[in-house]
Each structure stands twice: as structure tokens, then as C-alpha cells.
mmCIF file of C-alpha atoms and ligand atoms in Angstrom:
data_model
loop_
_atom_site.group_PDB
_atom_site.id
_atom_site.type_symbol
_atom_site.label_atom_id
_atom_site.label_comp_id
_atom_site.label_asym_id
_atom_site.label_seq_id
_atom_site.Cartn_x
_atom_site.Cartn_y
_atom_site.Cartn_z
ATOM 1 C CA GLY A 1000 -48.847 117.123 51.400
ATOM 2 C CA SER A 1001 -50.275 115.026 54.193
ATOM 3 C CA GLN A 1002 -51.804 118.087 55.891
ATOM 4 C CA LEU A 1003 -53.146 119.949 52.882
ATOM 5 C CA THR A 1004 -56.694 118.640 52.987
ATOM 6 C CA GLN A 1005 -57.054 120.723 56.154
ATOM 7 C CA MET A 1006 -54.412 123.381 55.557
ATOM 8 C CA ALA A 1007 -54.576 124.284 51.853
ATOM 9 C CA LYS A 1008 -57.327 126.860 52.131
ATOM 10 C CA PRO A 1009 -56.097 128.525 55.363
ATOM 11 C CA LEU A 1010 -52.584 128.760 53.896
ATOM 12 C CA ARG A 1011 -53.909 130.254 50.660
ATOM 13 C CA ASP A 1012 -56.095 132.695 52.608
ATOM 14 C CA ALA A 1013 -53.021 133.703 54.635
ATOM 15 C CA GLY A 1014 -51.226 134.726 51.432
ATOM 16 C CA VAL A 1015 -49.052 131.695 50.610
ATOM 17 C CA SER A 1016 -49.102 131.456 46.834
ATOM 18 C CA ARG A 1017 -46.948 128.486 45.870
ATOM 19 C CA LEU A 1018 -46.107 125.097 47.310
ATOM 20 C CA ASN A 1019 -43.511 122.377 46.855
ATOM 21 C CA ILE A 1020 -45.010 118.992 47.660
ATOM 22 C CA SER A 1021 -42.912 115.873 48.098
ATOM 23 C CA LEU A 1022 -44.165 112.893 46.080
ATOM 24 C CA ASP A 1023 -41.604 110.099 45.716
ATOM 25 C CA SER A 1024 -43.818 107.279 44.506
ATOM 26 C CA LEU A 1025 -47.289 106.443 43.207
ATOM 27 C CA ASN A 1026 -47.152 102.993 44.748
ATOM 28 C CA SER A 1027 -48.624 103.127 48.267
ATOM 29 C CA GLN A 1028 -46.279 100.425 49.658
ATOM 30 C CA ILE A 1029 -43.156 102.046 48.221
ATOM 31 C CA PHE A 1030 -44.398 105.455 49.318
ATOM 32 C CA LYS A 1031 -44.851 104.196 52.860
ATOM 33 C CA SER A 1032 -41.447 102.580 52.953
ATOM 34 C CA LEU A 1033 -39.669 105.657 51.526
ATOM 35 C CA THR A 1034 -41.411 108.080 53.876
ATOM 36 C CA ARG A 1035 -41.605 105.642 56.832
ATOM 37 C CA THR A 1036 -45.103 106.799 57.831
ATOM 38 C CA GLY A 1037 -46.622 108.317 54.719
ATOM 39 C CA ASP A 1038 -50.093 107.575 53.404
ATOM 40 C CA LEU A 1039 -50.102 108.068 49.624
ATOM 41 C CA SER A 1040 -53.866 108.537 49.275
ATOM 42 C CA ARG A 1041 -53.773 111.302 51.867
ATOM 43 C CA VAL A 1042 -50.975 113.128 50.040
ATOM 44 C CA ILE A 1043 -52.759 112.842 46.690
ATOM 45 C CA ALA A 1044 -55.907 114.222 48.343
ATOM 46 C CA GLY A 1045 -53.708 117.042 49.678
ATOM 47 C CA ILE A 1046 -52.362 117.799 46.192
ATOM 48 C CA ASP A 1047 -55.919 117.978 44.885
ATOM 49 C CA ALA A 1048 -56.884 120.215 47.814
ATOM 50 C CA ALA A 1049 -54.041 122.577 46.842
ATOM 51 C CA LEU A 1050 -55.332 122.657 43.266
ATOM 52 C CA ALA A 1051 -58.855 123.386 44.511
ATOM 53 C CA ALA A 1052 -57.509 126.190 46.734
ATOM 54 C CA ASP A 1053 -55.988 127.849 43.642
ATOM 55 C CA PHE A 1054 -52.295 127.758 44.488
ATOM 56 C CA ARG A 1055 -50.144 128.870 41.544
ATOM 57 C CA HIS A 1056 -47.023 127.086 40.308
ATOM 58 C CA THR A 1057 -47.288 124.185 42.732
ATOM 59 C CA LYS A 1058 -44.364 121.840 42.189
ATOM 60 C CA LEU A 1059 -43.930 118.173 43.001
ATOM 61 C CA ASN A 1060 -40.526 117.038 44.285
ATOM 62 C CA CYS A 1061 -39.263 113.494 43.900
ATOM 63 C CA VAL A 1062 -35.958 112.153 45.234
ATOM 64 C CA VAL A 1063 -35.017 109.314 42.879
ATOM 65 C CA LEU A 1064 -33.362 106.201 44.299
ATOM 66 C CA LYS A 1065 -32.132 103.372 42.109
ATOM 67 C CA GLY A 1066 -33.949 100.138 42.875
ATOM 68 C CA ARG A 1067 -36.669 101.920 44.862
ATOM 69 C CA ASN A 1068 -38.591 104.394 42.703
ATOM 70 C CA ASP A 1069 -36.468 105.011 39.591
ATOM 71 C CA THR A 1070 -38.827 102.948 37.420
ATOM 72 C CA GLU A 1071 -41.695 105.297 38.326
ATOM 73 C CA VAL A 1072 -40.378 108.552 36.887
ATOM 74 C CA VAL A 1073 -42.479 108.338 33.691
ATOM 75 C CA ASP A 1074 -45.640 107.647 35.713
ATOM 76 C CA LEU A 1075 -44.824 110.542 38.037
ATOM 77 C CA VAL A 1076 -44.508 112.898 35.064
ATOM 78 C CA ARG A 1077 -47.828 111.589 33.718
ATOM 79 C CA PHE A 1078 -49.363 112.319 37.134
ATOM 80 C CA ALA A 1079 -47.951 115.860 36.950
ATOM 81 C CA ILE A 1080 -49.281 116.323 33.400
ATOM 82 C CA ASP A 1081 -52.761 115.140 34.454
ATOM 83 C CA ARG A 1082 -52.843 117.852 37.117
ATOM 84 C CA GLN A 1083 -50.854 120.439 35.151
ATOM 85 C CA LEU A 1084 -48.163 120.655 37.839
ATOM 86 C CA ASP A 1085 -44.412 121.136 37.541
ATOM 87 C CA ILE A 1086 -42.241 118.312 38.840
ATOM 88 C CA SER A 1087 -38.583 118.164 39.884
ATOM 89 C CA PHE A 1088 -36.403 115.104 40.232
ATOM 90 C CA ILE A 1089 -33.695 115.338 42.870
ATOM 91 C CA GLU A 1090 -30.454 113.452 43.428
ATOM 92 C CA GLU A 1091 -30.280 112.245 47.027
ATOM 93 C CA MET A 1092 -27.974 114.235 49.269
ATOM 94 C CA PRO A 1093 -25.872 112.588 52.025
ATOM 95 C CA LEU A 1094 -27.749 114.230 54.896
ATOM 96 C CA GLY A 1095 -28.214 112.258 58.118
ATOM 97 C CA VAL A 1096 -27.207 108.700 59.014
ATOM 98 C CA ILE A 1097 -29.523 106.095 57.502
ATOM 99 C CA THR A 1098 -29.645 102.306 57.626
ATOM 100 C CA GLU A 1099 -32.438 101.491 55.183
ATOM 101 C CA HIS A 1100 -30.415 101.745 51.976
ATOM 102 C CA GLN A 1101 -26.847 102.195 50.804
ATOM 103 C CA ARG A 1102 -26.561 105.631 49.275
ATOM 104 C CA ASN A 1103 -23.685 104.666 47.009
ATOM 105 C CA GLU A 1104 -25.858 101.885 45.514
ATOM 106 C CA SER A 1105 -29.069 103.892 45.231
ATOM 107 C CA TYR A 1106 -27.535 106.978 43.618
ATOM 108 C CA CYS A 1107 -29.431 107.803 40.432
ATOM 109 C CA SER A 1108 -28.129 110.722 38.397
ATOM 110 C CA SER A 1109 -30.348 113.279 36.703
ATOM 111 C CA ASP A 1110 -28.947 112.143 33.343
ATOM 112 C CA GLU A 1111 -30.254 108.633 34.043
ATOM 113 C CA VAL A 1112 -33.691 109.991 34.958
ATOM 114 C CA ARG A 1113 -33.740 112.099 31.787
ATOM 115 C CA ALA A 1114 -32.785 109.082 29.689
ATOM 116 C CA ARG A 1115 -35.759 107.176 31.111
ATOM 117 C CA LEU A 1116 -38.116 110.072 30.482
ATOM 118 C CA SER A 1117 -36.822 110.447 26.925
ATOM 119 C CA GLU A 1118 -38.180 106.983 26.146
ATOM 120 C CA ALA A 1119 -41.719 108.313 26.730
ATOM 121 C CA PHE A 1120 -41.512 112.067 26.072
ATOM 122 C CA THR A 1121 -39.703 114.594 23.917
ATOM 123 C CA LEU A 1122 -37.637 116.731 26.277
ATOM 124 C CA ILE A 1123 -36.246 120.115 25.295
ATOM 125 C CA GLU A 1124 -33.876 121.994 27.567
ATOM 126 C CA SER A 1125 -35.320 125.304 28.694
ATOM 127 C CA ALA A 1126 -33.388 128.501 29.328
ATOM 128 C CA GLU A 1127 -35.962 129.376 31.978
ATOM 129 C CA SER A 1128 -34.775 129.824 35.548
ATOM 130 C CA THR A 1129 -36.623 130.361 38.817
ATOM 131 C CA GLN A 1130 -33.441 131.440 40.653
ATOM 132 C CA GLY A 1131 -33.675 128.085 42.381
ATOM 133 C CA PRO A 1132 -31.442 125.054 41.962
ATOM 134 C CA SER A 1133 -33.538 123.304 39.272
ATOM 135 C CA SER A 1134 -32.558 123.214 35.636
ATOM 136 C CA TYR A 1135 -35.766 123.005 33.628
ATOM 137 C CA TRP A 1136 -36.829 121.042 30.606
ATOM 138 C CA GLN A 1137 -40.032 121.330 28.580
ATOM 139 C CA ILE A 1138 -42.035 118.385 27.359
ATOM 140 C CA THR A 1139 -43.253 118.792 23.795
ATOM 141 C CA GLU A 1140 -46.309 116.644 24.547
ATOM 142 C CA ALA A 1141 -47.260 118.810 27.588
ATOM 143 C CA PRO A 1142 -46.036 122.376 26.991
ATOM 144 C CA ASN A 1143 -47.672 123.829 30.108
ATOM 145 C CA ILE A 1144 -45.572 121.963 32.636
ATOM 146 C CA ARG A 1145 -41.871 121.985 33.417
ATOM 147 C CA VAL A 1146 -39.699 119.087 34.463
ATOM 148 C CA GLY A 1147 -36.877 120.181 36.741
ATOM 149 C CA PHE A 1148 -33.671 118.428 37.741
ATOM 150 C CA ILE A 1149 -31.869 119.196 40.977
ATOM 151 C CA SER A 1150 -28.455 117.621 40.622
ATOM 152 C CA PRO A 1151 -26.195 118.357 43.594
ATOM 153 C CA HIS A 1152 -23.818 115.539 42.582
ATOM 154 C CA SER A 1153 -23.748 115.485 38.816
ATOM 155 C CA HIS A 1154 -24.278 119.198 38.077
ATOM 156 C CA ASN A 1155 -23.220 121.097 41.175
ATOM 157 C CA PHE A 1156 -25.080 124.410 41.366
ATOM 158 C CA CYS A 1157 -23.446 125.874 44.495
ATOM 159 C CA GLY A 1158 -21.847 128.642 42.441
ATOM 160 C CA SER A 1159 -25.230 130.260 41.786
ATOM 161 C CA CYS A 1160 -26.914 129.304 45.074
ATOM 162 C CA ASN A 1161 -28.788 132.057 46.889
ATOM 163 C CA ARG A 1162 -30.601 129.767 49.346
ATOM 164 C CA VAL A 1163 -30.689 130.070 53.116
ATOM 165 C CA ARG A 1164 -33.180 128.430 55.452
ATOM 166 C CA VAL A 1165 -34.651 129.169 58.877
ATOM 167 C CA THR A 1166 -35.229 126.173 61.137
ATOM 168 C CA VAL A 1167 -38.206 125.910 63.491
ATOM 169 C CA GLU A 1168 -35.749 126.747 66.275
ATOM 170 C CA GLY A 1169 -34.950 130.098 64.696
ATOM 171 C CA ARG A 1170 -31.498 129.202 63.412
ATOM 172 C CA LEU A 1171 -30.542 130.608 60.024
ATOM 173 C CA LEU A 1172 -28.757 127.871 58.071
ATOM 174 C CA LEU A 1173 -26.496 129.174 55.347
ATOM 175 C CA CYS A 1174 -26.068 125.926 53.432
ATOM 176 C CA LEU A 1175 -27.543 122.425 53.221
ATOM 177 C CA GLY A 1176 -24.118 120.847 52.995
ATOM 178 C CA ASN A 1177 -22.343 122.719 55.798
ATOM 179 C CA GLU A 1178 -22.990 123.607 59.433
ATOM 180 C CA HIS A 1179 -22.551 127.397 59.104
ATOM 181 C CA SER A 1180 -25.462 129.130 60.819
ATOM 182 C CA SER A 1181 -26.591 132.125 62.822
ATOM 183 C CA ASP A 1182 -28.913 132.067 65.857
ATOM 184 C CA LEU A 1183 -31.718 134.511 65.029
ATOM 185 C CA LYS A 1184 -33.896 133.364 67.927
ATOM 186 C CA GLN A 1185 -31.311 134.546 70.434
ATOM 187 C CA ILE A 1186 -31.375 138.027 68.837
ATOM 188 C CA LEU A 1187 -35.185 138.077 68.773
ATOM 189 C CA ARG A 1188 -35.370 137.066 72.426
ATOM 190 C CA SER A 1189 -32.677 139.499 73.583
ATOM 191 C CA TYR A 1190 -33.874 142.476 71.526
ATOM 192 C CA PRO A 1191 -37.544 141.800 70.754
ATOM 193 C CA ALA A 1192 -38.355 145.266 69.401
ATOM 194 C CA ASP A 1193 -35.120 145.845 67.474
ATOM 195 C CA SER A 1194 -35.866 144.837 63.885
ATOM 196 C CA GLU A 1195 -32.784 146.681 62.641
ATOM 197 C CA ARG A 1196 -30.531 144.463 64.723
ATOM 198 C CA LEU A 1197 -32.242 141.408 63.289
ATOM 199 C CA ASP A 1198 -31.909 142.791 59.774
ATOM 200 C CA ARG A 1199 -28.198 143.433 60.376
ATOM 201 C CA ALA A 1200 -27.667 139.932 61.761
ATOM 202 C CA ILE A 1201 -29.254 138.387 58.652
ATOM 203 C CA ARG A 1202 -27.100 140.512 56.343
ATOM 204 C CA GLU A 1203 -23.933 139.734 58.296
ATOM 205 C CA ALA A 1204 -24.757 136.026 58.237
ATOM 206 C CA MET A 1205 -24.550 136.097 54.434
ATOM 207 C CA THR A 1206 -20.786 136.511 54.712
ATOM 208 C CA LEU A 1207 -20.731 133.055 56.358
ATOM 209 C CA LYS A 1208 -22.398 131.392 53.383
ATOM 210 C CA PRO A 1209 -20.016 128.622 52.286
ATOM 211 C CA TYR A 1210 -18.632 128.401 48.803
ATOM 212 C CA SER A 1211 -19.821 124.865 48.190
ATOM 213 C CA HIS A 1212 -20.844 121.522 49.631
ATOM 214 C CA HIS A 1213 -18.444 118.560 49.704
ATOM 215 C CA PHE A 1214 -20.934 115.821 48.867
ATOM 216 C CA GLU A 1215 -19.626 112.501 47.550
ATOM 217 C CA THR A 1216 -21.609 109.605 46.076
ATOM 218 C CA ASN A 1217 -19.581 106.983 47.978
ATOM 219 C CA GLY A 1218 -22.209 106.712 50.718
ATOM 220 C CA ASP A 1219 -20.313 108.708 53.354
ATOM 221 C CA VAL A 1220 -22.543 110.970 55.453
ATOM 222 C CA GLN A 1221 -21.486 114.586 55.013
ATOM 223 C CA ILE A 1222 -23.926 116.250 57.398
ATOM 224 C CA LEU A 1223 -25.598 114.655 60.417
ATOM 225 C CA ARG A 1224 -28.633 116.933 60.169
ATOM 226 C CA PHE A 1225 -31.609 115.326 58.452
ATOM 227 C CA MET A 1226 -33.573 117.302 55.896
ATOM 228 C CA ASN A 1227 -36.663 117.355 58.146
ATOM 229 C CA MET A 1228 -34.589 119.186 60.792
ATOM 230 C CA THR A 1229 -33.619 121.757 58.199
ATOM 231 C CA GLY A 1230 -37.103 122.239 56.821
ATOM 232 C CA GLY A 1231 -37.860 122.836 53.187
HETATM 233 S S1 SF4 B 1325 -24.132 126.214 48.585
HETATM 234 FE FE1 SF4 B 1325 -25.066 124.823 50.071
HETATM 235 S S2 SF4 B 1325 -27.260 125.256 50.029
HETATM 236 FE FE2 SF4 B 1325 -26.370 126.130 48.173
HETATM 237 S S3 SF4 B 1325 -26.542 124.566 46.592
HETATM 238 FE FE3 SF4 B 1325 -24.529 124.275 47.539
HETATM 239 S S4 SF4 B 1325 -24.904 122.790 49.189
HETATM 240 FE FE4 SF4 B 1325 -26.916 123.576 48.592
#
């Protein structure tokens, strides 16, 4: 989000059609403290730049922490309605060692978020799926947007997960909650013209995809890798 005032149009021109933009708070102080360096006004300008560049199905993502931003979920949905954007609320995952809050105390379940939203909106569960981890709900008052819930703790979705990620270092990660991976960069460097070998390596890596994460809500770190090292 922070780069979209410059990058929205070039990305759209390059063929990118949809974006997920992280927006955890509408309070600039809380936003800065949650993101450590973030400038809320810049991210909101970036969201508006994405709208102006005609991205389709842009989605806002918000990780909800009790005592930090959980009282803002209604305002965040109103922000999404104003801009006709989808929004997903995410339970925090135990990725990376942190000192700024206790994860076991800040855990906020999707059911709690939904209960808060139900005080302001009429929510109806949707059968719609994007093949991603969100379960979607419609808002009667704003039928054009969807509110998603990504609930790795309370409604584990590993059984239907088809997600893998490529890091900036060219490593194919098979799961957010495990270390299983395959080094695609090494194959690219060793056999630069052999796309079949790369294709085969990606297919073979799928057999390494773990069955499930082992996340707990007791505050223990499950994976040392931070989300910004994973990307996405
Ligand atoms: S299998 Fe891994 S990547 Fe997929 S939902 Fe579970 S933890 Fe996330």
C-alpha cells in the first residue's frame, strides 16, 4: 500500500489485475505502532491510487489484535464499503519472535470479530469461495462487498489449502506453518534454459506440502520466519 501512489499504474499496465493491501488500523498512531514504520495517509493514498488505476477485486487485509485494533473492525468495514472493496479479517499466526505484545493475550478469534460486526451490520454467510483461505460473508446493507475471515486457529483450513509461495530469494515455500521448501533459484542458476527441469522441480515439490500447521494460541512461536520474509 505504501508504494501504490507510484506503482499502481505501472503494475496495472504490466498486467497485474488484483491486489491485497494490508490495512490494520484507521488510527495513524495505532497504524504506525502496528506496522513499526507505516504512514497511514500514504497507504490510504495508495488504496485510492489502486482504485484510480482500475484494479479489480482489490481486497483489504486486517490482522486483528485484542487491545490494539479490535475496536476498529466496524470502522474498517465502513471504510471498505465507502470504497467498494472486499475486506478480510485475519487471526494472527505465531510467525517470528516478537516482543511488542503477548500473542496469547492479543488473540482475537474470527467469531469475536463477527460478533462485533453483527452489532452494526447484518451478516449472511456466503457459499462463495475464491479457492483461498477466506470464508466469506455478505453484508445486507452493502451487497457489493464481501467480508472474509481467515481463521488459522479457530477454523483451520489446511485441509483445503492449495497455497505455496516464492520468496525473493527464489525458494518455494510449501506452507506458512512449516519449513518445507525447495530451492528454485539453484535450479534456475544451474540450468538457466531448462524450463522443463524447473517445471518438474515445482511439481515434485508439491509432494513435500505438509498436511497442516501446528499453531497454538498459547503464545509459543511456531516458525521463526517472519511474514515479510515469506512475502504475501
Ligand atoms: S497448510 Fe500451511 S500454508 Fe496451507 S493453510 Fe495450513 S498452515 Fe497455511
